[in-house]
Amino acid sequence: MNRTIDQIMRIAPVIPVIVIDRVDDAVPLAQALVAGGLKVLEVTLRTPAALEAITAMKAVDGAIVGAGTVLNPAALDAAIAAGAEFIVSPGLTETLGQAARAAAIPFLPGIANAGDIMRGLDLGFDRFKFFPAETSGGIAALKALAGPFGDIGFCPTGGIRYESASDWLALPNVLCVGGSWVVPSGPFEADKAETLARQASQLAV
């Protein structure tokens, strides 16, 4: 099924931001997150295991697996080759934006201010990752951006915790949030991952 980035953002209130060190953890982690109600999984390209993990997670029934921390067209191509179904970037360059459009893959570029959004609109994008959310002005900044950019949808990421996620999700221009708290660092524990995913999946949008 070919989904748009808007459709992907609306599947669950939280997209877990995953930093994976061991490929062996990929499938059980994806299974735990999907069982907990989080089907959209962002695997960040921050570790040597990331691309192989994306490929492995794709085999998990119900998982929609994308690549995060995509910084340039070469990383974009590698993520697509690994099977990524969507792409997330912490920022936006014209080169990366054009490459994502040429690849016809759902793309969520990062923005931090009005100028970033305007450049994204020029490239044909209207769904953005607001990053780093807390240090870029937080909820007040996103409320202010809703004025001139009323039709834009956001996924705030960076510094968001379970305790604050509902406040972000209450904003009409927020379609979901990105959260690393769902998959904390340290040894993988399937029961803990499923519990955290279930809590996150029940947050109101």
Tab-separated table of C-alpha atoms in Angstrom:
chain	number	residue	atom	x	y	z
A	1	MET	CA	0.000	0.000	0.000
A	2	ASN	CA	1.347	3.421	-0.976
A	3	ARG	CA	0.656	5.795	1.894
A	4	THR	CA	1.195	9.539	1.953
A	5	ILE	CA	3.208	11.098	4.748
A	6	ASP	CA	-0.037	12.613	6.070
A	7	GLN	CA	-1.616	9.168	6.312
A	8	ILE	CA	1.464	7.757	8.041
A	9	MET	CA	1.460	10.582	10.597
A	10	ARG	CA	-2.178	9.897	11.500
A	11	ILE	CA	-1.818	6.163	12.175
A	12	ALA	CA	-0.734	6.554	15.816
A	13	PRO	CA	-0.208	9.504	18.160
A	14	VAL	CA	3.470	8.666	18.704
A	15	ILE	CA	6.213	7.626	16.289
A	16	PRO	CA	8.944	5.942	18.344
A	17	VAL	CA	12.398	7.261	17.500
A	18	ILE	CA	14.598	4.182	17.562
A	19	VAL	CA	18.377	4.025	17.973
A	20	ILE	CA	19.257	0.367	17.514
A	21	ASP	CA	22.650	-1.140	18.235
A	22	ARG	CA	21.932	-4.844	17.722
A	23	VAL	CA	20.249	-6.230	14.626
A	24	ASP	CA	19.160	-9.206	16.736
A	25	ASP	CA	16.864	-6.847	18.659
A	26	ALA	CA	15.162	-5.474	15.542
A	27	VAL	CA	12.402	-8.037	15.024
A	28	PRO	CA	11.421	-8.547	18.688
A	29	LEU	CA	11.451	-4.771	19.203
A	30	ALA	CA	9.203	-4.168	16.207
A	31	GLN	CA	6.884	-6.952	17.355
A	32	ALA	CA	6.641	-5.439	20.843
A	33	LEU	CA	5.933	-1.936	19.531
A	34	VAL	CA	3.297	-3.113	17.061
A	35	ALA	CA	1.671	-5.267	19.760
A	36	GLY	CA	1.520	-2.143	21.925
A	37	GLY	CA	-0.281	-0.205	19.202
A	38	LEU	CA	2.574	1.705	17.569
A	39	LYS	CA	2.861	0.556	13.958
A	40	VAL	CA	4.907	3.437	12.552
A	41	LEU	CA	8.571	2.971	13.473
A	42	GLU	CA	11.396	5.425	12.777
A	43	VAL	CA	14.803	3.762	12.817
A	44	THR	CA	17.471	6.453	12.986
A	45	LEU	CA	20.557	6.057	10.837
A	46	ARG	CA	22.846	6.705	13.794
A	47	THR	CA	24.308	3.219	14.197
A	48	PRO	CA	25.937	0.642	11.922
A	49	ALA	CA	22.992	-1.699	12.602
A	50	ALA	CA	20.298	0.703	11.387
A	51	LEU	CA	19.934	-0.269	7.718
A	52	GLU	CA	19.945	-3.989	8.425
A	53	ALA	CA	17.454	-3.402	11.238
A	54	ILE	CA	15.085	-1.629	8.851
A	55	THR	CA	15.168	-4.604	6.504
A	56	ALA	CA	14.528	-7.021	9.377
A	57	MET	CA	11.683	-4.986	10.875
A	58	LYS	CA	9.928	-4.830	7.519
A	59	ALA	CA	9.143	-8.534	7.905
A	60	VAL	CA	7.065	-7.892	11.049
A	61	ASP	CA	3.363	-8.002	10.301
A	62	GLY	CA	1.757	-4.584	10.721
A	63	ALA	CA	5.004	-2.614	11.004
A	64	ILE	CA	5.471	0.494	8.865
A	65	VAL	CA	9.201	1.099	8.983
A	66	GLY	CA	10.962	4.306	8.029
A	67	ALA	CA	14.428	5.781	8.315
A	68	GLY	CA	15.294	8.810	10.428
A	69	THR	CA	18.370	11.023	10.652
A	70	VAL	CA	18.604	10.995	6.850
A	71	LEU	CA	21.002	13.834	6.064
A	72	ASN	CA	21.737	13.604	2.330
A	73	PRO	CA	20.718	11.856	-0.903
A	74	ALA	CA	23.217	9.031	-0.379
A	75	ALA	CA	21.624	8.160	2.972
A	76	LEU	CA	18.197	8.477	1.357
A	77	ASP	CA	19.148	5.973	-1.330
A	78	ALA	CA	20.604	3.569	1.232
A	79	ALA	CA	17.456	3.760	3.371
A	80	ILE	CA	15.197	3.104	0.392
A	81	ALA	CA	17.373	0.175	-0.664
A	82	ALA	CA	17.009	-1.245	2.861
A	83	GLY	CA	13.233	-1.092	2.513
A	84	ALA	CA	12.328	2.139	4.323
A	85	GLU	CA	8.707	3.127	3.655
A	86	PHE	CA	9.160	6.738	4.697
A	87	ILE	CA	12.031	9.128	5.354
A	88	VAL	CA	12.573	11.566	8.230
A	89	SER	CA	15.281	14.224	8.323
A	90	PRO	CA	16.277	16.601	11.141
A	91	GLY	CA	16.436	19.449	8.621
A	92	LEU	CA	15.829	20.277	4.989
A	93	THR	CA	18.157	21.096	2.126
A	94	GLU	CA	17.109	21.666	-1.456
A	95	THR	CA	19.275	18.734	-2.537
A	96	LEU	CA	17.679	16.295	-0.111
A	97	GLY	CA	14.172	17.599	-0.752
A	98	GLN	CA	14.523	17.199	-4.491
A	99	ALA	CA	15.977	13.705	-4.071
A	100	ALA	CA	13.035	12.668	-1.882
A	101	ARG	CA	10.548	14.029	-4.404
A	102	ALA	CA	12.336	12.247	-7.248
A	103	ALA	CA	12.193	9.002	-5.277
A	104	ALA	CA	8.452	9.526	-4.659
A	105	ILE	CA	8.810	8.371	-1.058
A	106	PRO	CA	6.869	9.878	1.865
A	107	PHE	CA	9.209	12.471	3.366
A	108	LEU	CA	9.064	14.329	6.682
A	109	PRO	CA	11.722	17.061	6.662
A	110	GLY	CA	12.752	18.890	9.793
A	111	ILE	CA	12.030	22.574	10.374
A	112	ALA	CA	12.662	24.915	13.301
A	113	ASN	CA	11.229	28.261	12.130
A	114	ALA	CA	9.108	30.094	9.563
A	115	GLY	CA	11.930	30.386	7.022
A	116	ASP	CA	12.448	26.629	7.069
A	117	ILE	CA	8.740	26.066	6.471
A	118	MET	CA	8.696	28.496	3.543
A	119	ARG	CA	11.636	26.713	1.927
A	120	GLY	CA	9.827	23.426	2.429
A	121	LEU	CA	6.662	24.797	0.849
A	122	ASP	CA	8.717	25.944	-2.142
A	123	LEU	CA	9.852	22.330	-2.558
A	124	GLY	CA	6.285	21.050	-2.377
A	125	PHE	CA	6.129	19.820	1.232
A	126	ASP	CA	3.436	20.652	3.779
A	127	ARG	CA	4.096	18.109	6.527
A	128	PHE	CA	7.120	18.714	8.743
A	129	LYS	CA	9.039	17.470	11.746
A	130	PHE	CA	9.369	20.344	14.249
A	131	PHE	CA	12.858	19.770	15.608
A	132	PRO	CA	14.329	20.173	18.133
A	133	ALA	CA	10.882	20.891	19.513
A	134	GLU	CA	11.526	21.913	23.113
A	135	THR	CA	14.595	24.052	22.435
A	136	SER	CA	13.061	25.703	19.331
A	137	GLY	CA	10.425	27.501	21.362
A	138	GLY	CA	8.258	24.598	22.426
A	139	ILE	CA	4.479	24.633	22.298
A	140	ALA	CA	4.355	28.444	22.223
A	141	ALA	CA	6.403	28.512	19.017
A	142	LEU	CA	4.223	25.952	17.284
A	143	LYS	CA	1.093	27.836	18.317
A	144	ALA	CA	2.560	30.987	16.783
A	145	LEU	CA	3.482	29.195	13.544
A	146	ALA	CA	-0.124	28.017	13.201
A	147	GLY	CA	-1.109	31.619	12.357
A	148	PRO	CA	0.669	32.085	9.024
A	149	PHE	CA	0.847	28.344	8.302
A	150	GLY	CA	-2.637	27.146	9.140
A	151	ASP	CA	-2.701	24.231	6.706
A	152	ILE	CA	0.625	22.743	7.778
A	153	GLY	CA	0.819	19.553	9.851
A	154	PHE	CA	3.649	18.862	12.272
A	155	CYS	CA	5.328	16.028	14.148
A	156	PRO	CA	7.224	17.692	17.019
A	157	THR	CA	10.292	15.720	18.084
A	158	GLY	CA	13.113	16.440	20.517
A	159	GLY	CA	12.746	16.706	24.258
A	160	ILE	CA	9.161	15.429	24.305
A	161	ARG	CA	8.336	13.038	27.139
A	162	TYR	CA	5.318	10.901	27.927
A	163	GLU	CA	4.277	13.489	30.518
A	164	SER	CA	4.292	16.361	27.985
A	165	ALA	CA	3.153	14.539	24.840
A	166	SER	CA	-0.565	15.138	25.427
A	167	ASP	CA	0.001	18.901	25.590
A	168	TRP	CA	1.635	18.796	22.154
A	169	LEU	CA	-1.010	16.482	20.723
A	170	ALA	CA	-3.724	18.888	21.836
A	171	LEU	CA	-2.529	21.437	19.252
A	172	PRO	CA	-4.667	21.311	16.086
A	173	ASN	CA	-1.614	21.470	13.807
A	174	VAL	CA	0.094	18.488	15.494
A	175	LEU	CA	-0.695	15.161	13.833
A	176	CYS	CA	1.646	13.064	15.998
A	177	VAL	CA	4.799	13.407	18.056
A	178	GLY	CA	8.153	11.673	17.852
A	179	GLY	CA	9.354	10.067	21.042
A	180	SER	CA	12.592	8.392	22.031
A	181	TRP	CA	11.207	7.640	25.500
A	182	VAL	CA	9.280	4.692	24.036
A	183	VAL	CA	12.553	2.892	23.270
A	184	PRO	CA	14.978	3.978	26.000
A	185	SER	CA	18.669	3.204	25.798
A	186	GLY	CA	19.949	0.105	27.505
A	187	PRO	CA	19.283	-3.614	27.150
A	188	PHE	CA	16.134	-4.436	25.189
A	189	GLU	CA	13.217	-5.742	27.231
A	190	ALA	CA	10.211	-6.862	25.176
A	191	ASP	CA	7.651	-6.530	27.981
A	192	LYS	CA	8.846	-3.050	28.864
A	193	ALA	CA	8.810	-1.964	25.212
A	194	GLU	CA	5.267	-3.215	24.723
A	195	THR	CA	4.085	-1.508	27.911
A	196	LEU	CA	5.617	1.829	26.939
A	197	ALA	CA	4.172	1.494	23.426
A	198	ARG	CA	0.697	0.776	24.782
A	199	GLN	CA	0.855	3.824	27.036
A	200	ALA	CA	1.966	5.985	24.111
A	201	SER	CA	-0.645	4.594	21.736
A	202	GLN	CA	-3.407	5.607	24.127
A	203	LEU	CA	-2.425	9.276	24.214
A	204	ALA	CA	-5.177	11.441	22.769
A	205	VAL	CA	-4.692	13.133	19.412
